[in-house]
CSV table of C-alpha atoms and ligand atoms in Angstrom, one decimal:
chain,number,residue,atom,x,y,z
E,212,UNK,CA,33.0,97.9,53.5
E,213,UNK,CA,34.0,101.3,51.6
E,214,UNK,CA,35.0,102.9,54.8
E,215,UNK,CA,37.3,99.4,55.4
E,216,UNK,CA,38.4,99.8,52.0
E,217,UNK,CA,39.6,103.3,52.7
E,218,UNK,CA,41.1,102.6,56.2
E,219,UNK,CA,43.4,100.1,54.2
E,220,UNK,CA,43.9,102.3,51.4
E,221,UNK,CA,45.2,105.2,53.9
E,222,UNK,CA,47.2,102.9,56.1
E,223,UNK,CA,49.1,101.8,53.1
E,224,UNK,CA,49.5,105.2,51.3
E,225,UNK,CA,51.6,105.9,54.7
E,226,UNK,CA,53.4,103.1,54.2
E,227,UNK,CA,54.1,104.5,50.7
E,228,UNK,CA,55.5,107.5,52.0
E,229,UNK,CA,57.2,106.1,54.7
E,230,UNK,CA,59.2,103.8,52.1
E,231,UNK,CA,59.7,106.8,49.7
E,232,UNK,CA,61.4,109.2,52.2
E,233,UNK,CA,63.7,106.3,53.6
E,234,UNK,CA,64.3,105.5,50.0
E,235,UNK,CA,65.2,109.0,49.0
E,236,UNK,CA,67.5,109.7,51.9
E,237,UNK,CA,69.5,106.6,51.1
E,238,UNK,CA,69.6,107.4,47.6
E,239,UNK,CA,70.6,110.8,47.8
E,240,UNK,CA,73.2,109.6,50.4
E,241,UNK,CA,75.1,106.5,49.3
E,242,UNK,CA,77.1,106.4,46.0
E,243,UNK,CA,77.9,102.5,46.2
E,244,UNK,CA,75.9,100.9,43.3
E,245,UNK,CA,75.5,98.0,44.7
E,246,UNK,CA,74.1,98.8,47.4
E,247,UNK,CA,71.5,101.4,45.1
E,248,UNK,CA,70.4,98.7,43.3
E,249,UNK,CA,69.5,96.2,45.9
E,250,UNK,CA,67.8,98.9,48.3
E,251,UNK,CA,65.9,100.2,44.8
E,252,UNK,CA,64.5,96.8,44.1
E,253,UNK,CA,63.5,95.8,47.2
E,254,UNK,CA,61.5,99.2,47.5
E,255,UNK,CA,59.9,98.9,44.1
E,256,UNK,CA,58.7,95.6,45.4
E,257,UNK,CA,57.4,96.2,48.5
E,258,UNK,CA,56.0,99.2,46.9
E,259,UNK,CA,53.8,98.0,44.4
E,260,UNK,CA,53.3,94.2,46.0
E,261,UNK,CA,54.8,92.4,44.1
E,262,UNK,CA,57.5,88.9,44.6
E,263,UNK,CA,60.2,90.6,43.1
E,264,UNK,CA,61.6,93.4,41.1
E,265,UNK,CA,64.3,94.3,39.1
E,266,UNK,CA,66.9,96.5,37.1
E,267,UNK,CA,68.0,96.1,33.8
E,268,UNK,CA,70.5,98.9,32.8
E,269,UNK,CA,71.8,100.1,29.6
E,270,UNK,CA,75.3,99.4,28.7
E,271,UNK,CA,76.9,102.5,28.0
E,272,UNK,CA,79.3,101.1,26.0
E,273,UNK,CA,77.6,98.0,23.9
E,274,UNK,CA,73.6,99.8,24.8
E,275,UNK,CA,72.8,96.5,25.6
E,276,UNK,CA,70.6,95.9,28.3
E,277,UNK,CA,71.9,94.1,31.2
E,278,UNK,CA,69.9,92.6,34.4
E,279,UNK,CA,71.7,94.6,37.1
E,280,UNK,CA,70.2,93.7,40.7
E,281,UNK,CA,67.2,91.7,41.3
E,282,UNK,CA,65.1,91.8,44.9
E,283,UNK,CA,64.0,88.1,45.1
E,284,UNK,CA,65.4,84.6,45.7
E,285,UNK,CA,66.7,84.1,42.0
E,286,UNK,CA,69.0,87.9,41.8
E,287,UNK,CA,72.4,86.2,41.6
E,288,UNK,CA,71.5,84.3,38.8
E,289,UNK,CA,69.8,87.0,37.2
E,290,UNK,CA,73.0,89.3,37.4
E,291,UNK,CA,74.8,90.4,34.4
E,292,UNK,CA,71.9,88.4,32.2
E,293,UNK,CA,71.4,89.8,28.9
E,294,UNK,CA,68.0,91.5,27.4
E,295,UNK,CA,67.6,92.1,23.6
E,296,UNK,CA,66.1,95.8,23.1
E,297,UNK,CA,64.0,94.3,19.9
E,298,UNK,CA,61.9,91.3,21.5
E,299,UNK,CA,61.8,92.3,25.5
E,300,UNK,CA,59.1,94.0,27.6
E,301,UNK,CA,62.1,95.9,29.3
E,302,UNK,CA,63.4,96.8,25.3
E,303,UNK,CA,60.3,97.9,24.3
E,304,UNK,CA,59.8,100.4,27.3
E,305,UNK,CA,63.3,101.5,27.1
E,306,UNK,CA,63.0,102.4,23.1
E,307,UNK,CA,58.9,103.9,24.0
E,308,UNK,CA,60.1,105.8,27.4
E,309,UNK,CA,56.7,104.7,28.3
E,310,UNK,CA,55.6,102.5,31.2
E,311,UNK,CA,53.9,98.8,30.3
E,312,UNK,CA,51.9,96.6,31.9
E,313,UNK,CA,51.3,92.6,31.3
E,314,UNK,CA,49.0,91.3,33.5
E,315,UNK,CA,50.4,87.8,31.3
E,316,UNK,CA,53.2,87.2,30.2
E,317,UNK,CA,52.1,84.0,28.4
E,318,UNK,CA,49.9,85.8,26.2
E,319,UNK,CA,52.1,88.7,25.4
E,320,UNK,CA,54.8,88.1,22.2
E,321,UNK,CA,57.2,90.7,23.6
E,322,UNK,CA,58.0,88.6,26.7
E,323,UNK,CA,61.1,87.4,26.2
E,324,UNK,CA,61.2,84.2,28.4
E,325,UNK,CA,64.8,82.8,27.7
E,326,UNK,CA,65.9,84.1,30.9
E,327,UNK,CA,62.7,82.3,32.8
E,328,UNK,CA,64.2,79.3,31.1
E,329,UNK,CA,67.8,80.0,32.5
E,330,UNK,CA,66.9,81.1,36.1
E,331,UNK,CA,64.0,78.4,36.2
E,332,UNK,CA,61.3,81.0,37.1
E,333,UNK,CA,58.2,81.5,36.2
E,334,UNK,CA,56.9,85.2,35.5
E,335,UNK,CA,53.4,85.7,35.1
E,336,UNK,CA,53.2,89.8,35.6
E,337,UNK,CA,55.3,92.9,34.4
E,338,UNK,CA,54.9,96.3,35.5
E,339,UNK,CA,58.1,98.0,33.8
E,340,UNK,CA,58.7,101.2,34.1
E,341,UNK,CA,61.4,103.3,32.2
E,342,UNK,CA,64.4,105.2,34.4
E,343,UNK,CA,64.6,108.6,32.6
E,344,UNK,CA,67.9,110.9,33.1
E,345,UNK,CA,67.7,114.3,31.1
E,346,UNK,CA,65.3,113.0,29.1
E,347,UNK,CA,66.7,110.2,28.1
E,348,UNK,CA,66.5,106.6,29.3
E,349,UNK,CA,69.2,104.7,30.8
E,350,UNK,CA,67.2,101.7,32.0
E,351,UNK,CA,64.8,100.4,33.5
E,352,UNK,CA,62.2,99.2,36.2
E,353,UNK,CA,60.9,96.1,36.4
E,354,UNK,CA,58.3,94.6,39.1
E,355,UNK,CA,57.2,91.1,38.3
E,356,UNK,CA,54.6,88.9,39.6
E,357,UNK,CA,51.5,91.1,41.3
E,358,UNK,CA,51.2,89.2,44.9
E,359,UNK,CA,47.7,87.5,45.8
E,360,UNK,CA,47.2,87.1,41.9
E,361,UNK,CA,46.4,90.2,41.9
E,362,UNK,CA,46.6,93.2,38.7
E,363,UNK,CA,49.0,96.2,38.6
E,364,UNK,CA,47.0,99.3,38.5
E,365,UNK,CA,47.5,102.5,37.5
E,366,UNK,CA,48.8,103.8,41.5
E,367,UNK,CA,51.4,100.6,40.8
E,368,UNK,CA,52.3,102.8,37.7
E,369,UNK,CA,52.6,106.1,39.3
E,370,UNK,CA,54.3,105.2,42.2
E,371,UNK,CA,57.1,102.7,40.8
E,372,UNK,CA,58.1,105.6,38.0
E,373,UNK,CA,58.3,108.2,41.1
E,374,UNK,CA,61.2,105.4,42.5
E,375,UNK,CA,62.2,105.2,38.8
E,376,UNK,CA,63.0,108.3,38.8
E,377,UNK,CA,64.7,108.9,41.4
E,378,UNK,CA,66.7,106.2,41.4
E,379,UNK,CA,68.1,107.1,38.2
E,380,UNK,CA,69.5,110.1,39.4
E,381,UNK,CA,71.0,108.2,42.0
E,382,UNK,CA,72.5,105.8,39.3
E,383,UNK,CA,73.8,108.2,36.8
E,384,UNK,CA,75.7,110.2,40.2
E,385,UNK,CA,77.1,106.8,41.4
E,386,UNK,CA,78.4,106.0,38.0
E,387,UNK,CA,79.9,109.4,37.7
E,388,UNK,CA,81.4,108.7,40.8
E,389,UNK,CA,82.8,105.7,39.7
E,390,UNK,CA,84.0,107.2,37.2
E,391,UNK,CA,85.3,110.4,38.6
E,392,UNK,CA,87.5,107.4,40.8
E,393,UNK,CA,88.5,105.3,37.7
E,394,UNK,CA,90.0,108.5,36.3
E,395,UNK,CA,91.5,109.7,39.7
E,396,UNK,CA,93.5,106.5,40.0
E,397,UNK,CA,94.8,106.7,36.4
E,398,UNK,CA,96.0,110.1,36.7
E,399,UNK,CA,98.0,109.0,39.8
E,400,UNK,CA,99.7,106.6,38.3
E,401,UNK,CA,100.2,108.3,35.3
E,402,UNK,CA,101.6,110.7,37.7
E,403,UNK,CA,103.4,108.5,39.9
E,404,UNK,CA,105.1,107.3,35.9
E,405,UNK,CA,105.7,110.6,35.7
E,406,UNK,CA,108.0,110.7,38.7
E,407,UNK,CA,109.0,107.5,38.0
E,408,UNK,CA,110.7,108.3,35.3
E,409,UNK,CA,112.4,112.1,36.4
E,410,UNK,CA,113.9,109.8,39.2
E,411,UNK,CA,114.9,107.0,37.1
E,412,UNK,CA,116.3,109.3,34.1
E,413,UNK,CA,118.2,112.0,36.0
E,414,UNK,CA,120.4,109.0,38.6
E,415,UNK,CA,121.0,107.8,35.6
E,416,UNK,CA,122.6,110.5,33.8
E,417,UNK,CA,124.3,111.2,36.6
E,418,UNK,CA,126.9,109.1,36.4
E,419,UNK,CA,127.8,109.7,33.0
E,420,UNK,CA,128.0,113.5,33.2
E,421,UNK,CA,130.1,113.3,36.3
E,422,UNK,CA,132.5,111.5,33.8
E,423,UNK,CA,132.2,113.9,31.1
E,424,UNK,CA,132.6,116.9,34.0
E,425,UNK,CA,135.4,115.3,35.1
E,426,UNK,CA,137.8,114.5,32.0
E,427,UNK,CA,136.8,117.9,30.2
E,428,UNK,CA,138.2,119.6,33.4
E,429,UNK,CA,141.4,117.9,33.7
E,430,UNK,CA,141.8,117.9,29.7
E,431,UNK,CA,141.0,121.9,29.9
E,432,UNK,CA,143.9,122.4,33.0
E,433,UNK,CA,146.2,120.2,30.6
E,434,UNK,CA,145.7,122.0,27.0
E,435,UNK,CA,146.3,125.6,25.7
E,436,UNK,CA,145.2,127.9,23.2
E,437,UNK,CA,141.8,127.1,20.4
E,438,UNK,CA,141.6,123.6,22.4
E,439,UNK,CA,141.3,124.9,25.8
E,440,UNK,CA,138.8,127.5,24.4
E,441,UNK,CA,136.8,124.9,22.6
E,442,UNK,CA,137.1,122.5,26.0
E,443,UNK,CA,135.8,125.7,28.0
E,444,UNK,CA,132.6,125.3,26.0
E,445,UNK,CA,132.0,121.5,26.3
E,446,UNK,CA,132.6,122.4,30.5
E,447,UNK,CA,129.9,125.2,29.8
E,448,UNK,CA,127.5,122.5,28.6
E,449,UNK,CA,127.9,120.3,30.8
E,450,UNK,CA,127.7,122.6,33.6
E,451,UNK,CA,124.2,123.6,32.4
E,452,UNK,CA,123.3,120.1,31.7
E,453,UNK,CA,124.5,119.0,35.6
E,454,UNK,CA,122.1,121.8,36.6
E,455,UNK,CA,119.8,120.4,34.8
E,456,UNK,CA,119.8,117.3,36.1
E,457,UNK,CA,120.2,118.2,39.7
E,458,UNK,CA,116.9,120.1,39.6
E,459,UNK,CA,115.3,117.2,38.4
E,460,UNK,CA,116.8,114.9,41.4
E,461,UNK,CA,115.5,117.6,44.0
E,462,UNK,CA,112.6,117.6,42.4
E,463,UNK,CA,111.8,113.5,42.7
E,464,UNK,CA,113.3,113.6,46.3
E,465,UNK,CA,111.0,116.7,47.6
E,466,UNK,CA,108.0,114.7,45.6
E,467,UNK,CA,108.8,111.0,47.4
E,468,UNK,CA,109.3,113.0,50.7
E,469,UNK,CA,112.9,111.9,50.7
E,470,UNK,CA,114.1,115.5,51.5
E,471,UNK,CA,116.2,115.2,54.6
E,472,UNK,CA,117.4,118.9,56.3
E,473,UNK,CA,120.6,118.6,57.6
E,474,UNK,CA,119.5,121.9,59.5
E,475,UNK,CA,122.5,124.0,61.2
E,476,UNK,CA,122.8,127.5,62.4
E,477,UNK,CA,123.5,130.0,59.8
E,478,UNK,CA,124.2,133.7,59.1
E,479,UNK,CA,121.5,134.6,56.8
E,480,UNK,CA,122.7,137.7,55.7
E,481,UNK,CA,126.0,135.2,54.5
E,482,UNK,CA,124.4,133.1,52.7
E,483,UNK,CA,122.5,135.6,51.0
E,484,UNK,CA,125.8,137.4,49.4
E,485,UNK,CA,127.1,134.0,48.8
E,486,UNK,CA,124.3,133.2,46.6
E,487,UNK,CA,124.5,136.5,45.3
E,488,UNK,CA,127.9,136.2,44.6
E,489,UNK,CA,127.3,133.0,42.2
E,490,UNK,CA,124.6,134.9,40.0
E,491,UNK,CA,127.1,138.2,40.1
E,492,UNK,CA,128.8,137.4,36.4
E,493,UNK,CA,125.6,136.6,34.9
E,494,UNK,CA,123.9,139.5,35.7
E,495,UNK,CA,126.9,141.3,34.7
E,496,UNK,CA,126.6,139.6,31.3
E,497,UNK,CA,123.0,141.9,31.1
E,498,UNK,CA,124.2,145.5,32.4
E,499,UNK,CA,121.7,144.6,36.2
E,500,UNK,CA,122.8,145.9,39.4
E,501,UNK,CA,122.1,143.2,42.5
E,502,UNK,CA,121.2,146.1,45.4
E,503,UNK,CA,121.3,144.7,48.5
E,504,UNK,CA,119.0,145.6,51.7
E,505,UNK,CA,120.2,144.2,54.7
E,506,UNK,CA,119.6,144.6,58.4
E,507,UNK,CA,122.9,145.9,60.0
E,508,UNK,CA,122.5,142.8,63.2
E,509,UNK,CA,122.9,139.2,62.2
E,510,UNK,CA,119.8,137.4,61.3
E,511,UNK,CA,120.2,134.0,62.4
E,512,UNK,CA,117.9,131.0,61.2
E,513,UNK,CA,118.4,127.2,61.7
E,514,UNK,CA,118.2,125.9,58.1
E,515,UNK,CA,119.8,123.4,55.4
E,516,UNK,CA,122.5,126.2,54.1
E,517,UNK,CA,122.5,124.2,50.6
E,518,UNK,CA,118.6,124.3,50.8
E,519,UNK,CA,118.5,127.8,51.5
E,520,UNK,CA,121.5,128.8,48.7
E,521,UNK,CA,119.5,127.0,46.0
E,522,UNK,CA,115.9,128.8,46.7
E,523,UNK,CA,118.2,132.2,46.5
E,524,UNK,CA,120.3,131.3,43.2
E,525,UNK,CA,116.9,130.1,41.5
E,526,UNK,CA,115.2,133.3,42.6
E,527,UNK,CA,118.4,135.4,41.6
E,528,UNK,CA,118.7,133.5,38.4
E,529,UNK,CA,114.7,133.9,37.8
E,530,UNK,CA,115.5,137.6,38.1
E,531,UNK,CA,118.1,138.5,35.5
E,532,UNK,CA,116.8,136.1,33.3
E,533,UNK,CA,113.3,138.0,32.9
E,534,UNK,CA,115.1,141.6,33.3
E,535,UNK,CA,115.9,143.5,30.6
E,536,UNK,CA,119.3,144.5,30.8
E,537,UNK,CA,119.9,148.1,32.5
E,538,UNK,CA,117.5,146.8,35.0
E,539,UNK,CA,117.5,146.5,38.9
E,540,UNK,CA,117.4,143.9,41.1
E,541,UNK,CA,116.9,144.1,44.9
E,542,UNK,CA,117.4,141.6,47.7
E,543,UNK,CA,115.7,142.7,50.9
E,544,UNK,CA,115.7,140.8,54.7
E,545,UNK,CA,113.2,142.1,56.7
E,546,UNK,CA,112.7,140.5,60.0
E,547,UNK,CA,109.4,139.7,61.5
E,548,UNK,CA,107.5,138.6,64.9
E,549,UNK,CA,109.3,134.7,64.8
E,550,UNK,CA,110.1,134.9,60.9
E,551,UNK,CA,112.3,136.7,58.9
E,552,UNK,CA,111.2,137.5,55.3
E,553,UNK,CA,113.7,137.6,52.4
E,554,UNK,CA,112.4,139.3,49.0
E,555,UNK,CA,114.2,139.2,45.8
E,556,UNK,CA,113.1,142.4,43.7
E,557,UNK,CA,113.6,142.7,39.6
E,558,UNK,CA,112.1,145.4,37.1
E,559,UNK,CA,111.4,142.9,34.9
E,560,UNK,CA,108.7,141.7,32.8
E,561,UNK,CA,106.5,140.6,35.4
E,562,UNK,CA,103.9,137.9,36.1
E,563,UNK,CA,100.0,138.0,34.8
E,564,UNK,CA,98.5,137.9,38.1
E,565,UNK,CA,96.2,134.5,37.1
E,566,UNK,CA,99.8,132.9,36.5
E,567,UNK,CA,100.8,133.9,40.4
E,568,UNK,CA,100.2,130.8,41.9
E,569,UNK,CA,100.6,128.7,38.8
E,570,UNK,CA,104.3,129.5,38.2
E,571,UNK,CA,104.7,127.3,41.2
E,572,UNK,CA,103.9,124.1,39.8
E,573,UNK,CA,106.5,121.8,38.0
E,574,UNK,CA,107.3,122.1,34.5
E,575,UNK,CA,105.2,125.2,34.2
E,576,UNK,CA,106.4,128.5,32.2
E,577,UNK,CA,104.0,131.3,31.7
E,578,UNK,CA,105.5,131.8,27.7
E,579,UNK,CA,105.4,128.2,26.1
E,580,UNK,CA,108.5,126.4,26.0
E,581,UNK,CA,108.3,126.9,22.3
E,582,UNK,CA,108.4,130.3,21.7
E,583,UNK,CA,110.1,132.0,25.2
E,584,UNK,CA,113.5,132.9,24.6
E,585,UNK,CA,115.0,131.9,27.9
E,586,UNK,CA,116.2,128.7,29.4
E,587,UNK,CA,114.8,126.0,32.2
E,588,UNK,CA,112.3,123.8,32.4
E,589,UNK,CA,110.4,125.5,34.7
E,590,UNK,CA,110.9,123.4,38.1
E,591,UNK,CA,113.0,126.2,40.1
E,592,UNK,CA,109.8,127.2,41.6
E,593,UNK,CA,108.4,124.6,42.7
E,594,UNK,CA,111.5,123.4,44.0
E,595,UNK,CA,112.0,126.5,46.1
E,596,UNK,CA,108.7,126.5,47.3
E,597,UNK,CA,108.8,122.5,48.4
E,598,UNK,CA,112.5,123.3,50.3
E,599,UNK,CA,111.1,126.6,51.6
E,600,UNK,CA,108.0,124.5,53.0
E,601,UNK,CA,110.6,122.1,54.5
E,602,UNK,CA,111.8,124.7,56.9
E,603,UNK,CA,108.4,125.6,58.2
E,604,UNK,CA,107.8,128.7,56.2
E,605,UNK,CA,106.3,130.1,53.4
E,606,UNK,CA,107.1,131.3,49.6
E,607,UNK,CA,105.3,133.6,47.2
E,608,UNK,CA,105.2,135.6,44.4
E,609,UNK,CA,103.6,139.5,43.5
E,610,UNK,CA,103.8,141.1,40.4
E,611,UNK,CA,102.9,143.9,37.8
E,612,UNK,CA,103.1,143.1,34.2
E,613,UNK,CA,106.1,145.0,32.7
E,614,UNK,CA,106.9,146.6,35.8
E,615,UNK,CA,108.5,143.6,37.9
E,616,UNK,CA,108.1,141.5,40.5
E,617,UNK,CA,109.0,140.7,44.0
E,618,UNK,CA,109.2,137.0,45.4
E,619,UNK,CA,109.2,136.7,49.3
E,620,UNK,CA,109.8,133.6,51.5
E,621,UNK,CA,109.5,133.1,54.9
E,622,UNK,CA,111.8,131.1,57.4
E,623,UNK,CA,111.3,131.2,61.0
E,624,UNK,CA,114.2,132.9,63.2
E,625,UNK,CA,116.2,132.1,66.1
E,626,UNK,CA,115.0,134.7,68.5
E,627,UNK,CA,116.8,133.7,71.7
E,628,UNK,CA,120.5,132.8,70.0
E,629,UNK,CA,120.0,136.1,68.0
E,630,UNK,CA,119.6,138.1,71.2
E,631,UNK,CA,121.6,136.3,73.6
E,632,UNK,CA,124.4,136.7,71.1
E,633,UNK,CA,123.8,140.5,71.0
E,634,UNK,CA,123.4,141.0,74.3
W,84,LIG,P1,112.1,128.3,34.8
W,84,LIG,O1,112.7,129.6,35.2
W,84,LIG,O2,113.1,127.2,34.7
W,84,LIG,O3,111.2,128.4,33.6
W,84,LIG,P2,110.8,128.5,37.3
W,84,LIG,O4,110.0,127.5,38.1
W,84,LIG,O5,111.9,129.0,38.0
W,84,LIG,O6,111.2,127.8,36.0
W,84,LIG,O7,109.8,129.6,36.9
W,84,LIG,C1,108.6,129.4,36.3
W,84,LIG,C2,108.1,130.5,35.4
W,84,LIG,O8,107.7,131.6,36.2
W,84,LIG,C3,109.1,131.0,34.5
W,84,LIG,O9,109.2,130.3,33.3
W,84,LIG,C4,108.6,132.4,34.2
W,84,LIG,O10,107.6,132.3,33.3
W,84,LIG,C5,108.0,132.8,35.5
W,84,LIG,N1,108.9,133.6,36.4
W,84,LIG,C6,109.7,133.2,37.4
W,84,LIG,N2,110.4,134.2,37.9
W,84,LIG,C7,110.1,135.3,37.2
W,84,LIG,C8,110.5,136.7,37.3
W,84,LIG,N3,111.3,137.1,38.2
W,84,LIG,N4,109.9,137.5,36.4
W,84,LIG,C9,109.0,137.1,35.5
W,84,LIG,N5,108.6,135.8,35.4
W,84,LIG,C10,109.1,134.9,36.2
């Protein structure tokens, strides 16, 4: 009889184990909840013999305790069911951390039997155990009604709080999860709000600066003297303003992927001193010499020239702005296996080298907006780089603090129009 005793004891101590690794690969595997809390149940169940099992989770928000999943025929109705901490089995091992058996429930004043009465079920026997995360209890276990009429033991204990635990890791990651997702989807659409609104505001002012552009002009051609002075100012404005604006508009149509190239066949080196020819009286303005490095055969490249003009003028402008005046700036083309590279050097105040990549990002400065003495709202870089990507190539920046620093893009060449024209 003992050695039968033991035979059945051994079989099912496999069976244990066999539930507990499946168990423990799913858990560690799946982050829906739903399907966490169904699997768990039915384990606990099987584990310990009994009709049904169930969790009953904390609230983080109210800490009320809420019947989550259930394994039996009754677990829809149970859902979402409410359990009062003071005056439950499951409160009183959530508050003790400690597991509890009630062999019955009839006897036992904790039971709390208003949700027998509204599922129409009748529990006889509890073996709750608490679910523990970091020390501290988020739920827990429930296994009700011992099969065959028969008594949780002590092995029902251990063996239920080994699931317990480990399914509470598996709870707390699938809520963080969760979460983790809630939070992702808010910040895209505070993002996408965000856009929203760049694209929105700069059409719409637009319009009303072209006006303003427009009458200023022909008022300034028409008057003389103080006026004309004081109307060369408003165009001034509103020149920096239409800048302005325009940045923001490449901006929104790089980020909606409403870029188009209208690619074409260009001198490089021409664009290049075009570009350098519009940032020529503002470097002036500073005492910096614009040195100019470029290879003596036409470099040819298929690009968007307006593309291409306003990654320069933003790179050119970048550079006088943060070089002190009596300063150099150098623009370099240096052609490469399929690519040419075009640098623009300054002797600036250079970049902190964490701030490298960073500078690329809209809207951001390395001095606050606050307290930098210089202009722009810090989206000329990470236009560049989105019109630079466009063409295929590549854009970046090196640096030494208060020596300078030298920002390179990449565009790819026209090998076979370049040399066939040469030849
Ligand atoms: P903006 O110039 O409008 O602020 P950008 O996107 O063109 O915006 O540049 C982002 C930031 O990168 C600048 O605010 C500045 O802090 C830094 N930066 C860019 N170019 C240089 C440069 N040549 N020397 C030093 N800092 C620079």
């Amino acid at each position: 009889m003992s050695q039968h005793n033991s035979q059945i004891s051994s079989a099912r101590r496999v069976r244990e184990l066999e539930l507990m690794v499946r168990v423990s690969r799913t858990l560690t595997s799946t982050l829906d909840l739903e399907r966490l809390l169904k699997l768990i149940t039915r384990t606990a169940a099987e584990l310990v013999n009994s009709l049904d099992a169930s969790i009953i989770l904390q609230d983080p928000r109210t800490g009320e305790l809420i019947f989550l999943a259930a394994a039996g025929p009754k677990s829809e109705e149970l859902k979402n069911i409410r359990v009062p901490v003071e005056g439950s089995i499951a409160g009183t091992v959530f508050k003790t951390q400690k597991p509890l058996i009630v062999q019955d429930t009839n006897t036992d004043p904790r039971h709390y039997d208003v949700v027998d009465r509204e599922i129409q079920f009748d529990t006889e026997s509890i073996l709750a155990v608490p679910m523990m995360y970091q020390n501290r209890a988020i739920g827990v276990l429930e296994a009700v009604n011992k099969l065959d009429h028969g008594r949780f033991s002590q092995h029902d204990i251990h063996i239920l709080s080994t699931l317990a635990a480990q399914a509470a890791v598996a709870v707390e990651n699938a809520r963080l999860v969760t979460q983790l997702q809630e939070l992702n989807a808010r910040l895209a659409e505070l993002d996408r709000l965000k856009s929203d609104f760049i694209s929105i505001a700069s059409h719409e002012l637009r319009t009303p600066l072209g006006l303003i552009l427009g009458y200023a002009s022909f008022l300034h051609e028409e008057t003389e003297g103080a006026t004309s002075e004081q109307l060369d100012k408003v165009l001034q404005a509103a020149t920096q303003l239409k800048e302005l604006i325009e940045d923001m508009v490449n901006l929104s149509h790089l980020e909606a992927g409403q870029a188009e190239l209208d690619l074409k066949e260009l001198n490089l080196q021409e664009v290049i001193q075009e570009s350098i020819a519009t940032q020529q009286q503002f470097a002036a303005t500073k005492s910096l010499e614009i040195r100019q490095s470029l290879p003596h055969t036409t470099v040819r490249v298929r690009a968007d020239r307006e593309k291409i003009s306003i990654v320069l003028e933003n790179l050119l402008n970048n550079a006088i702005k943060f070089t002190p005046p009596g300063g150099r700036i150098q623009v370099a083309v240096r052609p490469q296996t399929g690519m040419v590279a075009v640098s623009v050097t300054d002797t600036g105040i250079g970049i902190p080298t964490q701030e490298l990549d960073r500078i690329f990002d809209r809207f951001y400065q390395v001095e606050s907006h606050l307290t930098r003495h210089e202009g722009g709202m810090g989206l000329g870089l990470c236009i560049a780089r989105g019109m630079i990507e466009l063409h295929g190539g590549r854009i970046w920046a090196e640096s030494v603090e208060g020596r300078g620093s030298r920002f390179t893009f990449t565009l790819p060449v026209l090998w076979k129009d370049a040399a066939s024209k040469e030849a």
